[in-house]
């Protein structure tokens, strides 16, 4: 079904790293019985494939080929969630040819029936500008670093809050400052600041916005 057909629903969720959009997106997809794609995983998988093959992260033609060959069915969130892969992904993500290849794959996914939830940095602005509803989920850098730190400690991984906060800020700067598809809210996105909100409260806030959008569709 065409992306912008009235019968097809696309929920676009954007925001910076560790703002809670992943958990929120999965909850929303489950609630509405929609397919979910964490588009960050597509950039992470591209970066990991380059690292595994000993290839450079900044050769655009090589990275484009890897991005074109990406198979969405092989994405393993557990393996790809490593902090270092996130860093590498944000370097690969500045290259326009890589973005073009991955956006094409993401758009094909977005058209799946009966509806889809995509989360990332540029879903509402570039990948699905005609999405049924657009949410921009954010939180302060300190809150996001604290959550990442708690997650890593819970998994028994070594974690230093100050280092994580530095990384969060550096990644924000790279994602917001790049020339191609920088991270920013779409003009018609609804802002959800989760700094002082539980995931359940964020989910309820999102649901109200989604229900309203579905009614006027
Ligand atoms: O969301 P996640 O932390 O997994 O994303 C990893 C990196 O991939 C981001 O820092 C960003 O540079 C890039 N990305 C992107 N566009 C998306 C999703 C992720 O540029 N739609």
PDB file of C-alpha atoms and ligand atoms in Angstrom, residues 14 17 21 38-41 43-44 86 89-91 93 99 106 119-123 127 148 171 175 178, ligand 1:
ATOM      1  CA  UNK A  14      12.479  10.915  16.334  1.00  0.00           C
ATOM      2  CA  UNK A  17      20.167   8.971  21.707  1.00  0.00           C
ATOM      3  CA  UNK A  21      12.154   6.444  21.980  1.00  0.00           C
ATOM      4  CA  UNK A  38      14.405   0.942  14.873  1.00  0.00           C
ATOM      5  CA  UNK A  39      16.226   2.700  12.026  1.00  0.00           C
ATOM      6  CA  UNK A  40      19.271   3.258  14.265  1.00  0.00           C
ATOM      7  CA  UNK A  41      19.907  -0.468  13.873  1.00  0.00           C
ATOM      8  CA  UNK A  43      23.134   2.484  10.662  1.00  0.00           C
ATOM      9  CA  UNK A  44      24.581   0.320  13.436  1.00  0.00           C
ATOM     10  CA  UNK A  86      26.584   3.541  18.270  1.00  0.00           C
ATOM     11  CA  UNK A  89      27.102   4.361  13.381  1.00  0.00           C
ATOM     12  CA  UNK A  90      26.957   8.121  13.866  1.00  0.00           C
ATOM     13  CA  UNK A  91      30.133   8.447  11.745  1.00  0.00           C
ATOM     14  CA  UNK A  93      25.468   8.222   9.145  1.00  0.00           C
ATOM     15  CA  UNK A  99      21.703   7.587   4.022  1.00  0.00           C
ATOM     16  CA  UNK A 106      13.323   2.137   5.517  1.00  0.00           C
ATOM     17  CA  UNK A 119      12.030   5.494  15.136  1.00  0.00           C
ATOM     18  CA  UNK A 120      15.242   7.349  14.413  1.00  0.00           C
ATOM     19  CA  UNK A 121      16.545  10.862  13.759  1.00  0.00           C
ATOM     20  CA  UNK A 122      15.015  11.854  10.410  1.00  0.00           C
ATOM     21  CA  UNK A 123      11.791   9.848  10.118  1.00  0.00           C
ATOM     22  CA  UNK A 127      12.039   9.195   5.565  1.00  0.00           C
ATOM     23  CA  UNK A 148      22.360   4.817  29.802  1.00  0.00           C
ATOM     24  CA  UNK A 171      26.772  12.239  19.526  1.00  0.00           C
ATOM     25  CA  UNK A 175      23.645  14.130  14.764  1.00  0.00           C
ATOM     26  CA  UNK A 178      25.580  17.139  10.058  1.00  0.00           C
TER      27      UNK A 178
HETATM   28  O1  LIG B   1      19.353   5.416  17.633  1.00  0.00           O
HETATM   29  P1  LIG B   1      20.723   4.844  17.671  1.00  0.00           P
HETATM   30  O2  LIG B   1      21.549   5.309  18.830  1.00  0.00           O
HETATM   31  O3  LIG B   1      20.736   3.361  17.550  1.00  0.00           O
HETATM   32  O4  LIG B   1      21.432   5.386  16.329  1.00  0.00           O
HETATM   33  C1  LIG B   1      22.810   5.252  16.105  1.00  0.00           C
HETATM   34  C2  LIG B   1      23.267   6.386  15.194  1.00  0.00           C
HETATM   35  O5  LIG B   1      22.709   6.183  13.882  1.00  0.00           O
HETATM   36  C3  LIG B   1      22.791   7.769  15.599  1.00  0.00           C
HETATM   37  O6  LIG B   1      23.670   8.406  16.496  1.00  0.00           O
HETATM   38  C4  LIG B   1      22.704   8.515  14.285  1.00  0.00           C
HETATM   39  O7  LIG B   1      23.936   9.080  13.944  1.00  0.00           O
HETATM   40  C5  LIG B   1      22.373   7.425  13.287  1.00  0.00           C
HETATM   41  N1  LIG B   1      20.972   7.456  12.884  1.00  0.00           N
HETATM   42  C6  LIG B   1      20.615   8.348  11.889  1.00  0.00           C
HETATM   43  N2  LIG B   1      19.343   8.367  11.415  1.00  0.00           N
HETATM   44  C7  LIG B   1      18.420   7.537  11.912  1.00  0.00           C
HETATM   45  C8  LIG B   1      18.741   6.648  12.957  1.00  0.00           C
HETATM   46  C9  LIG B   1      20.049   6.650  13.444  1.00  0.00           C
HETATM   47  O8  LIG B   1      21.447   9.122  11.425  1.00  0.00           O
HETATM   48  N3  LIG B   1      17.173   7.565  11.393  1.00  0.00           N
END
